[in-house]
Amino acid sequence: MRGYLKGYGHEVLLVRQVFTHKDGSKATLHLVCSDLSCDYNATTTTYKKRWAVEVFHKSLKSNASLAKSPTRTVRTQSNHVFMTICAAFKLECLSIKTQKNPFALCRKLLINASRAAYDQLQLLLAATA
């Protein structure tokens, strides 16, 4: 349906998408589109594409530590951004290969690294005892 949003002076297209989760619960997603020539399918398809970008951006920030850059110069900041994009891309490729969520893969890597570090600590403590 078409309508207006409070504080926005132009007419918009309002779309309601109802879907069912794997557990059987229902959810509703309300979408707004400023392109009045779009229909329901075009709006929901565009949303799916944009949502994939949001998920990748979240992966960049959370899994590849994009926001945690200790750099100060433009060159080192550029290098950090480039390397986080490379890391997130490799994680996505691994995610596709293993059919696992990138966030789950990252947590699994963290757990395995912590376990290996703990085992190494135990060996060092045993050698000094």
mmCIF file of N, CA and C in Angstrom:
data_model
loop_
_atom_site.group_PDB
_atom_site.id
_atom_site.type_symbol
_atom_site.label_atom_id
_atom_site.label_comp_id
_atom_site.label_asym_id
_atom_site.label_seq_id
_atom_site.Cartn_x
_atom_site.Cartn_y
_atom_site.Cartn_z
ATOM 1 N N MET A 1 0.828 -1.173 0.000
ATOM 2 C CA MET A 1 0.000 0.000 0.000
ATOM 3 C C MET A 1 0.875 1.240 0.000
ATOM 4 N N ARG A 2 0.321 2.322 -0.438
ATOM 5 C CA ARG A 2 1.029 3.597 -0.446
ATOM 6 C C ARG A 2 0.601 4.406 0.772
ATOM 7 N N GLY A 3 1.519 5.248 1.244
ATOM 8 C CA GLY A 3 1.187 6.074 2.393
ATOM 9 C C GLY A 3 2.285 7.073 2.682
ATOM 10 N N TYR A 4 2.166 7.711 3.826
ATOM 11 C CA TYR A 4 3.127 8.723 4.240
ATOM 12 C C TYR A 4 3.681 8.366 5.607
ATOM 13 N N LEU A 5 4.938 8.697 5.826
ATOM 14 C CA LEU A 5 5.568 8.504 7.122
ATOM 15 C C LEU A 5 5.666 9.851 7.819
ATOM 16 N N LYS A 6 5.470 9.846 9.116
ATOM 17 C CA LYS A 6 5.560 11.071 9.901
ATOM 18 C C LYS A 6 6.986 11.626 9.793
ATOM 19 N N GLY A 7 7.115 12.874 9.439
ATOM 20 C CA GLY A 7 8.413 13.515 9.324
ATOM 21 C C GLY A 7 9.062 13.366 7.957
ATOM 22 N N TYR A 8 8.418 12.649 7.042
ATOM 23 C CA TYR A 8 8.930 12.472 5.690
ATOM 24 C C TYR A 8 7.842 12.942 4.737
ATOM 25 N N GLY A 9 8.134 13.946 3.924
ATOM 26 C CA GLY A 9 7.117 14.619 3.133
ATOM 27 C C GLY A 9 6.678 13.936 1.858
ATOM 28 N N HIS A 10 7.315 12.858 1.460
ATOM 29 C CA HIS A 10 6.973 12.226 0.183
ATOM 30 C C HIS A 10 6.191 10.926 0.408
ATOM 31 N N GLU A 11 5.418 10.576 -0.600
ATOM 32 C CA GLU A 11 4.659 9.323 -0.553
ATOM 33 C C GLU A 11 5.618 8.138 -0.666
ATOM 34 N N VAL A 12 5.348 7.076 0.076
ATOM 35 C CA VAL A 12 6.194 5.882 0.063
ATOM 36 C C VAL A 12 5.330 4.647 -0.133
ATOM 37 N N LEU A 13 6.004 3.568 -0.496
ATOM 38 C CA LEU A 13 5.355 2.270 -0.630
ATOM 39 C C LEU A 13 5.597 1.495 0.662
ATOM 40 N N LEU A 14 4.552 0.989 1.279
ATOM 41 C CA LEU A 14 4.652 0.230 2.524
ATOM 42 C C LEU A 14 4.351 -1.235 2.215
ATOM 43 N N VAL A 15 5.260 -2.106 2.649
ATOM 44 C CA VAL A 15 5.129 -3.537 2.367
ATOM 45 C C VAL A 15 5.209 -4.300 3.680
ATOM 46 N N ARG A 16 4.314 -5.254 3.862
ATOM 47 C CA ARG A 16 4.351 -6.135 5.030
ATOM 48 C C ARG A 16 4.677 -7.537 4.545
ATOM 49 N N GLN A 17 5.751 -8.099 5.119
ATOM 50 C CA GLN A 17 6.161 -9.452 4.758
ATOM 51 C C GLN A 17 5.987 -10.336 5.991
ATOM 52 N N VAL A 18 5.161 -11.353 5.864
ATOM 53 C CA VAL A 18 4.921 -12.294 6.953
ATOM 54 C C VAL A 18 5.604 -13.607 6.592
ATOM 55 N N PHE A 19 6.389 -14.137 7.526
ATOM 56 C CA PHE A 19 7.086 -15.396 7.263
ATOM 57 C C PHE A 19 7.088 -16.258 8.508
ATOM 58 N N THR A 20 7.380 -17.538 8.298
ATOM 59 C CA THR A 20 7.376 -18.515 9.386
ATOM 60 C C THR A 20 8.799 -18.996 9.640
ATOM 61 N N HIS A 21 9.213 -18.978 10.907
ATOM 62 C CA HIS A 21 10.535 -19.466 11.291
ATOM 63 C C HIS A 21 10.549 -20.994 11.273
ATOM 64 N N LYS A 22 11.744 -21.578 11.403
ATOM 65 C CA LYS A 22 11.884 -23.032 11.417
ATOM 66 C C LYS A 22 11.130 -23.665 12.579
ATOM 67 N N ASP A 23 11.017 -22.938 13.697
ATOM 68 C CA ASP A 23 10.328 -23.481 14.869
ATOM 69 C C ASP A 23 8.813 -23.326 14.796
ATOM 70 N N GLY A 24 8.311 -22.766 13.689
ATOM 71 C CA GLY A 24 6.871 -22.629 13.509
ATOM 72 C C GLY A 24 6.312 -21.278 13.927
ATOM 73 N N SER A 25 7.100 -20.451 14.587
ATOM 74 C CA SER A 25 6.620 -19.130 14.999
ATOM 75 C C SER A 25 6.576 -18.195 13.786
ATOM 76 N N LYS A 26 5.658 -17.266 13.842
ATOM 77 C CA LYS A 26 5.491 -16.318 12.731
ATOM 78 C C LYS A 26 6.100 -14.978 13.098
ATOM 79 N N ALA A 27 6.568 -14.277 12.073
ATOM 80 C CA ALA A 27 7.148 -12.951 12.262
ATOM 81 C C ALA A 27 6.688 -12.045 11.133
ATOM 82 N N THR A 28 6.665 -10.760 11.412
ATOM 83 C CA THR A 28 6.253 -9.780 10.426
ATOM 84 C C THR A 28 7.377 -8.778 10.230
ATOM 85 N N LEU A 29 7.647 -8.464 8.980
ATOM 86 C CA LEU A 29 8.671 -7.490 8.632
ATOM 87 C C LEU A 29 7.990 -6.382 7.849
ATOM 88 N N HIS A 30 8.147 -5.147 8.313
ATOM 89 C CA HIS A 30 7.563 -3.996 7.620
ATOM 90 C C HIS A 30 8.668 -3.278 6.851
ATOM 91 N N LEU A 31 8.479 -3.127 5.548
ATOM 92 C CA LEU A 31 9.464 -2.486 4.686
ATOM 93 C C LEU A 31 8.879 -1.215 4.093
ATOM 94 N N VAL A 32 9.742 -0.232 3.871
ATOM 95 C CA VAL A 32 9.341 1.031 3.276
ATOM 96 C C VAL A 32 10.212 1.266 2.051
ATOM 97 N N CYS A 33 9.585 1.662 0.948
ATOM 98 C CA CYS A 33 10.320 1.894 -0.293
ATOM 99 C C CYS A 33 9.897 3.246 -0.866
ATOM 100 N N SER A 34 10.868 4.059 -1.257
ATOM 101 C CA SER A 34 10.540 5.375 -1.816
ATOM 102 C C SER A 34 10.288 5.313 -3.322
ATOM 103 N N ASP A 35 10.612 4.189 -3.953
ATOM 104 C CA ASP A 35 10.364 4.003 -5.386
ATOM 105 C C ASP A 35 8.951 3.468 -5.564
ATOM 106 N N LEU A 36 8.048 4.326 -5.969
ATOM 107 C CA LEU A 36 6.631 3.950 -6.066
ATOM 108 C C LEU A 36 6.338 3.020 -7.233
ATOM 109 N N SER A 37 7.307 2.829 -8.127
ATOM 110 C CA SER A 37 7.076 1.926 -9.259
ATOM 111 C C SER A 37 7.350 0.466 -8.880
ATOM 112 N N CYS A 38 7.916 0.227 -7.700
ATOM 113 C CA CYS A 38 8.211 -1.146 -7.260
ATOM 114 C C CYS A 38 6.933 -1.862 -6.830
ATOM 115 N N ASP A 39 6.946 -3.167 -6.957
ATOM 116 C CA ASP A 39 5.860 -3.977 -6.432
ATOM 117 C C ASP A 39 6.378 -4.763 -5.227
ATOM 118 N N TYR A 40 5.554 -5.650 -4.688
ATOM 119 C CA TYR A 40 5.917 -6.431 -3.507
ATOM 120 C C TYR A 40 7.186 -7.247 -3.740
ATOM 121 N N ASN A 41 7.247 -7.971 -4.867
ATOM 122 C CA ASN A 41 8.394 -8.835 -5.160
ATOM 123 C C ASN A 41 9.688 -8.047 -5.313
ATOM 124 N N ALA A 42 9.637 -6.923 -5.998
ATOM 125 C CA ALA A 42 10.836 -6.103 -6.188
ATOM 126 C C ALA A 42 11.329 -5.550 -4.855
ATOM 127 N N THR A 43 10.415 -5.127 -4.003
ATOM 128 C CA THR A 43 10.797 -4.565 -2.700
ATOM 129 C C THR A 43 11.428 -5.625 -1.809
ATOM 130 N N THR A 44 10.813 -6.804 -1.726
ATOM 131 C CA THR A 44 11.366 -7.849 -0.860
ATOM 132 C C THR A 44 12.686 -8.404 -1.406
ATOM 133 N N THR A 45 12.828 -8.498 -2.729
ATOM 134 C CA THR A 45 14.077 -8.963 -3.329
ATOM 135 C C THR A 45 15.206 -7.976 -3.053
ATOM 136 N N THR A 46 14.923 -6.694 -3.196
ATOM 137 C CA THR A 46 15.929 -5.669 -2.893
ATOM 138 C C THR A 46 16.320 -5.723 -1.429
ATOM 139 N N TYR A 47 15.342 -5.930 -0.555
ATOM 140 C CA TYR A 47 15.637 -6.011 0.871
ATOM 141 C C TYR A 47 16.563 -7.184 1.179
ATOM 142 N N LYS A 48 16.313 -8.337 0.551
ATOM 143 C CA LYS A 48 17.168 -9.516 0.771
ATOM 144 C C LYS A 48 18.609 -9.227 0.363
ATOM 145 N N LYS A 49 18.786 -8.545 -0.770
ATOM 146 C CA LYS A 49 20.136 -8.209 -1.233
ATOM 147 C C LYS A 49 20.803 -7.232 -0.269
ATOM 148 N N ARG A 50 20.068 -6.233 0.173
ATOM 149 C CA ARG A 50 20.632 -5.250 1.100
ATOM 150 C C ARG A 50 20.931 -5.879 2.448
ATOM 151 N N TRP A 51 20.100 -6.813 2.885
ATOM 152 C CA TRP A 51 20.333 -7.458 4.166
ATOM 153 C C TRP A 51 21.625 -8.277 4.140
ATOM 154 N N ALA A 52 21.927 -8.888 3.008
ATOM 155 C CA ALA A 52 23.180 -9.642 2.885
ATOM 156 C C ALA A 52 24.383 -8.718 3.068
ATOM 157 N N VAL A 53 24.284 -7.493 2.586
ATOM 158 C CA VAL A 53 25.352 -6.510 2.776
ATOM 159 C C VAL A 53 25.482 -6.165 4.259
ATOM 160 N N GLU A 54 24.355 -6.018 4.953
ATOM 161 C CA GLU A 54 24.384 -5.720 6.386
ATOM 162 C C GLU A 54 25.040 -6.852 7.180
ATOM 163 N N VAL A 55 24.735 -8.080 6.818
ATOM 164 C CA VAL A 55 25.329 -9.233 7.507
ATOM 165 C C VAL A 55 26.836 -9.257 7.271
ATOM 166 N N PHE A 56 27.275 -8.971 6.041
ATOM 167 C CA PHE A 56 28.706 -8.934 5.753
ATOM 168 C C PHE A 56 29.380 -7.812 6.540
ATOM 169 N N HIS A 57 28.722 -6.667 6.635
ATOM 170 C CA HIS A 57 29.279 -5.546 7.395
ATOM 171 C C HIS A 57 29.406 -5.911 8.867
ATOM 172 N N LYS A 58 28.414 -6.599 9.398
ATOM 173 C CA LYS A 58 28.487 -7.040 10.796
ATOM 174 C C LYS A 58 29.630 -8.032 10.984
ATOM 175 N N SER A 59 29.830 -8.913 10.009
ATOM 176 C CA SER A 59 30.928 -9.866 10.074
ATOM 177 C C SER A 59 32.273 -9.141 10.035
ATOM 178 N N LEU A 60 32.365 -8.098 9.198
ATOM 179 C CA LEU A 60 33.586 -7.295 9.158
ATOM 180 C C LEU A 60 33.894 -6.696 10.531
ATOM 181 N N LYS A 61 32.869 -6.163 11.168
ATOM 182 C CA LYS A 61 33.075 -5.517 12.464
ATOM 183 C C LYS A 61 33.330 -6.525 13.575
ATOM 184 N N SER A 62 32.562 -7.599 13.618
ATOM 185 C CA SER A 62 32.643 -8.547 14.723
ATOM 186 C C SER A 62 33.734 -9.589 14.558
ATOM 187 N N ASN A 63 33.791 -10.220 13.406
ATOM 188 C CA ASN A 63 34.715 -11.336 13.202
ATOM 189 C C ASN A 63 36.096 -10.900 12.744
ATOM 190 N N ALA A 64 36.185 -9.813 11.982
ATOM 191 C CA ALA A 64 37.475 -9.382 11.457
ATOM 192 C C ALA A 64 38.008 -8.140 12.174
ATOM 193 N N SER A 65 37.315 -7.672 13.183
ATOM 194 C CA SER A 65 37.755 -6.547 14.026
ATOM 195 C C SER A 65 38.040 -5.271 13.239
ATOM 196 N N LEU A 66 37.154 -4.923 12.349
ATOM 197 C CA LEU A 66 37.329 -3.705 11.555
ATOM 198 C C LEU A 66 37.385 -2.462 12.442
ATOM 199 N N ALA A 67 36.531 -2.398 13.449
ATOM 200 C CA ALA A 67 36.445 -1.199 14.285
ATOM 201 C C ALA A 67 37.550 -1.117 15.327
ATOM 202 N N LYS A 68 38.320 -2.179 15.514
ATOM 203 C CA LYS A 68 39.331 -2.204 16.571
ATOM 204 C C LYS A 68 40.728 -1.904 16.031
ATOM 205 N N SER A 69 40.817 -0.994 15.117
ATOM 206 C CA SER A 69 42.104 -0.663 14.507
ATOM 207 C C SER A 69 42.899 0.279 15.410
ATOM 208 N N PRO A 70 44.120 -0.110 15.787
ATOM 209 C CA PRO A 70 44.943 0.768 16.611
ATOM 210 C C PRO A 70 45.778 1.738 15.769
ATOM 211 N N THR A 71 45.456 1.859 14.496
ATOM 212 C CA THR A 71 46.273 2.640 13.569
ATOM 213 C C THR A 71 45.969 4.130 13.666
ATOM 214 N N ARG A 72 46.945 4.947 13.211
ATOM 215 C CA ARG A 72 46.791 6.404 13.275
ATOM 216 C C ARG A 72 46.928 7.079 11.915
ATOM 217 N N THR A 73 47.730 6.513 11.033
ATOM 218 C CA THR A 73 47.960 7.162 9.738
ATOM 219 C C THR A 73 47.006 6.596 8.692
ATOM 220 N N VAL A 74 46.831 7.352 7.624
ATOM 221 C CA VAL A 74 45.924 6.937 6.547
ATOM 222 C C VAL A 74 46.399 5.622 5.928
ATOM 223 N N ARG A 75 47.704 5.485 5.736
ATOM 224 C CA ARG A 75 48.232 4.272 5.103
ATOM 225 C C ARG A 75 47.967 3.040 5.964
ATOM 226 N N THR A 76 48.243 3.126 7.263
ATOM 227 C CA THR A 76 48.035 1.959 8.124
ATOM 228 C C THR A 76 46.542 1.670 8.297
ATOM 229 N N GLN A 77 45.713 2.711 8.309
ATOM 230 C CA GLN A 77 44.267 2.500 8.386
ATOM 231 C C GLN A 77 43.758 1.815 7.121
ATOM 232 N N SER A 78 44.262 2.241 5.967
ATOM 233 C CA SER A 78 43.880 1.617 4.694
ATOM 234 C C SER A 78 44.300 0.150 4.668
ATOM 235 N N ASN A 79 45.508 -0.124 5.138
ATOM 236 C CA ASN A 79 45.978 -1.509 5.195
ATOM 237 C C ASN A 79 45.100 -2.349 6.118
ATOM 238 N N HIS A 80 44.724 -1.778 7.258
ATOM 239 C CA HIS A 80 43.874 -2.506 8.205
ATOM 240 C C HIS A 80 42.514 -2.821 7.573
ATOM 241 N N VAL A 81 41.913 -1.846 6.920
ATOM 242 C CA VAL A 81 40.610 -2.065 6.272
ATOM 243 C C VAL A 81 40.733 -3.134 5.202
ATOM 244 N N PHE A 82 41.778 -3.055 4.378
ATOM 245 C CA PHE A 82 41.989 -4.046 3.317
ATOM 246 C C PHE A 82 42.137 -5.452 3.904
ATOM 247 N N MET A 83 42.952 -5.580 4.950
ATOM 248 C CA MET A 83 43.182 -6.898 5.538
ATOM 249 C C MET A 83 41.931 -7.449 6.234
ATOM 250 N N THR A 84 41.118 -6.585 6.832
ATOM 251 C CA THR A 84 39.878 -7.088 7.448
ATOM 252 C C THR A 84 38.905 -7.565 6.375
ATOM 253 N N ILE A 85 38.873 -6.881 5.241
ATOM 254 C CA ILE A 85 38.015 -7.335 4.136
ATOM 255 C C ILE A 85 38.517 -8.685 3.619
ATOM 256 N N CYS A 86 39.831 -8.836 3.499
ATOM 257 C CA CYS A 86 40.396 -10.124 3.065
ATOM 258 C C CYS A 86 40.056 -11.230 4.059
ATOM 259 N N ALA A 87 40.201 -10.931 5.348
ATOM 260 C CA ALA A 87 39.905 -11.930 6.383
ATOM 261 C C ALA A 87 38.426 -12.320 6.363
ATOM 262 N N ALA A 88 37.548 -11.324 6.240
ATOM 263 C CA ALA A 88 36.112 -11.617 6.203
ATOM 264 C C ALA A 88 35.758 -12.418 4.956
ATOM 265 N N PHE A 89 36.397 -12.111 3.834
ATOM 266 C CA PHE A 89 36.149 -12.852 2.600
ATOM 267 C C PHE A 89 36.575 -14.313 2.746
ATOM 268 N N LYS A 90 37.753 -14.538 3.324
ATOM 269 C CA LYS A 90 38.217 -15.912 3.535
ATOM 270 C C LYS A 90 37.295 -16.657 4.492
ATOM 271 N N LEU A 91 36.818 -15.958 5.515
ATOM 272 C CA LEU A 91 35.880 -16.572 6.449
ATOM 273 C C LEU A 91 34.576 -16.933 5.751
ATOM 274 N N GLU A 92 34.102 -16.068 4.856
ATOM 275 C CA GLU A 92 32.887 -16.364 4.085
ATOM 276 C C GLU A 92 33.096 -17.579 3.185
ATOM 277 N N CYS A 93 34.261 -17.669 2.535
ATOM 278 C CA CYS A 93 34.559 -18.834 1.682
ATOM 279 C C CYS A 93 34.573 -20.111 2.510
ATOM 280 N N LEU A 94 35.189 -20.058 3.668
ATOM 281 C CA LEU A 94 35.217 -21.210 4.571
ATOM 282 C C LEU A 94 33.811 -21.557 5.055
ATOM 283 N N SER A 95 33.015 -20.532 5.278
ATOM 284 C CA SER A 95 31.632 -20.729 5.710
ATOM 285 C C SER A 95 30.823 -21.467 4.639
ATOM 286 N N ILE A 96 31.016 -21.090 3.407
ATOM 287 C CA ILE A 96 30.312 -21.749 2.299
ATOM 288 C C ILE A 96 30.775 -23.195 2.172
ATOM 289 N N LYS A 97 32.081 -23.417 2.298
ATOM 290 C CA LYS A 97 32.644 -24.756 2.171
ATOM 291 C C LYS A 97 32.148 -25.692 3.270
ATOM 292 N N THR A 98 32.076 -25.185 4.503
ATOM 293 C CA THR A 98 31.707 -26.024 5.646
ATOM 294 C C THR A 98 30.214 -25.995 5.968
ATOM 295 N N GLN A 99 29.480 -25.132 5.270
ATOM 296 C CA GLN A 99 28.041 -24.975 5.509
ATOM 297 C C GLN A 99 27.753 -24.532 6.953
ATOM 298 N N LYS A 100 28.650 -23.720 7.514
ATOM 299 C CA LYS A 100 28.457 -23.204 8.866
ATOM 300 C C LYS A 100 28.447 -21.690 8.836
ATOM 301 N N ASN A 101 27.769 -21.112 9.789
ATOM 302 C CA ASN A 101 27.663 -19.679 9.965
ATOM 303 C C ASN A 101 29.057 -19.095 10.227
ATOM 304 N N PRO A 102 29.415 -17.941 9.617
ATOM 305 C CA PRO A 102 30.727 -17.341 9.868
ATOM 306 C C PRO A 102 30.964 -17.013 11.345
ATOM 307 N N PHE A 103 29.912 -16.636 12.050
ATOM 308 C CA PHE A 103 30.045 -16.320 13.469
ATOM 309 C C PHE A 103 30.339 -17.588 14.273
ATOM 310 N N ALA A 104 29.696 -18.696 13.912
ATOM 311 C CA ALA A 104 29.957 -19.973 14.583
ATOM 312 C C ALA A 104 31.379 -20.450 14.288
ATOM 313 N N LEU A 105 31.834 -20.266 13.048
ATOM 314 C CA LEU A 105 33.196 -20.641 12.694
ATOM 315 C C LEU A 105 34.216 -19.832 13.496
ATOM 316 N N CYS A 106 33.960 -18.561 13.629
ATOM 317 C CA CYS A 106 34.879 -17.692 14.365
ATOM 318 C C CYS A 106 34.952 -18.121 15.832
ATOM 319 N N ARG A 107 33.811 -18.437 16.416
ATOM 320 C CA ARG A 107 33.794 -18.888 17.816
ATOM 321 C C ARG A 107 34.518 -20.222 17.969
ATOM 322 N N LYS A 108 34.331 -21.109 16.985
ATOM 323 C CA LYS A 108 35.003 -22.407 17.035
ATOM 324 C C LYS A 108 36.517 -22.229 16.954
ATOM 325 N N LEU A 109 36.976 -21.323 16.084
ATOM 326 C CA LEU A 109 38.403 -21.030 15.985
ATOM 327 C C LEU A 109 38.939 -20.465 17.294
ATOM 328 N N LEU A 110 38.173 -19.591 17.923
ATOM 329 C CA LEU A 110 38.581 -18.999 19.201
ATOM 330 C C LEU A 110 38.677 -20.057 20.296
ATOM 331 N N ILE A 111 37.713 -20.955 20.342
ATOM 332 C CA ILE A 111 37.731 -22.033 21.340
ATOM 333 C C ILE A 111 38.931 -22.947 21.119
ATOM 334 N N ASN A 112 39.186 -23.320 19.860
ATOM 335 C CA ASN A 112 40.326 -24.187 19.562
ATOM 336 C C ASN A 112 41.655 -23.507 19.889
ATOM 337 N N ALA A 113 41.761 -22.211 19.612
ATOM 338 C CA ALA A 113 42.993 -21.482 19.927
ATOM 339 C C ALA A 113 43.189 -21.391 21.441
ATOM 340 N N SER A 114 42.115 -21.155 22.173
ATOM 341 C CA SER A 114 42.205 -21.089 23.637
ATOM 342 C C SER A 114 42.590 -22.450 24.216
ATOM 343 N N ARG A 115 42.021 -23.506 23.663
ATOM 344 C CA ARG A 115 42.348 -24.859 24.125
ATOM 345 C C ARG A 115 43.822 -25.183 23.864
ATOM 346 N N ALA A 116 44.330 -24.819 22.691
ATOM 347 C CA ALA A 116 45.734 -25.068 22.357
ATOM 348 C C ALA A 116 46.659 -24.262 23.276
ATOM 349 N N ALA A 117 46.293 -23.016 23.558
ATOM 350 C CA ALA A 117 47.109 -22.190 24.456
ATOM 351 C C ALA A 117 47.102 -22.766 25.870
ATOM 352 N N TYR A 118 45.958 -23.252 26.318
ATOM 353 C CA TYR A 118 45.862 -23.847 27.654
ATOM 354 C C TYR A 118 46.705 -25.127 27.738
ATOM 355 N N ASP A 119 46.642 -25.946 26.700
ATOM 356 C CA ASP A 119 47.453 -27.172 26.674
ATOM 357 C C ASP A 119 48.945 -26.839 26.713
ATOM 358 N N GLN A 120 49.349 -25.822 25.979
ATOM 359 C CA GLN A 120 50.752 -25.402 25.980
ATOM 360 C C GLN A 120 51.160 -24.884 27.358
ATOM 361 N N LEU A 121 50.273 -24.161 28.016
ATOM 362 C CA LEU A 121 50.548 -23.674 29.372
ATOM 363 C C LEU A 121 50.730 -24.837 30.335
ATOM 364 N N GLN A 122 49.890 -25.847 30.199
ATOM 365 C CA GLN A 122 50.013 -27.020 31.076
ATOM 366 C C GLN A 122 51.345 -27.724 30.857
ATOM 367 N N LEU A 123 51.806 -27.812 29.615
ATOM 368 C CA LEU A 123 53.118 -28.425 29.341
ATOM 369 C C LEU A 123 54.250 -27.612 29.971
ATOM 370 N N LEU A 124 54.161 -26.304 29.882
ATOM 371 C CA LEU A 124 55.181 -25.436 30.468
ATOM 372 C C LEU A 124 55.181 -25.558 31.989
ATOM 373 N N LEU A 125 53.998 -25.614 32.597
ATOM 374 C CA LEU A 125 53.914 -25.752 34.051
ATOM 375 C C LEU A 125 54.440 -27.106 34.504
ATOM 376 N N ALA A 126 54.185 -28.147 33.739
ATOM 377 C CA ALA A 126 54.676 -29.479 34.085
ATOM 378 C C ALA A 126 56.207 -29.557 33.974
ATOM 379 N N ALA A 127 56.771 -28.830 33.018
ATOM 380 C CA ALA A 127 58.208 -28.846 32.822
ATOM 381 C C ALA A 127 58.947 -28.089 33.928
ATOM 382 N N THR A 128 58.277 -27.103 34.514
ATOM 383 C CA THR A 128 58.922 -26.339 35.595
ATOM 384 C C THR A 128 58.695 -26.954 36.960
ATOM 385 N N ALA A 129 57.800 -27.899 37.070
ATOM 386 C CA ALA A 129 57.509 -28.496 38.369
ATOM 387 C C ALA A 129 58.468 -29.583 38.767
#
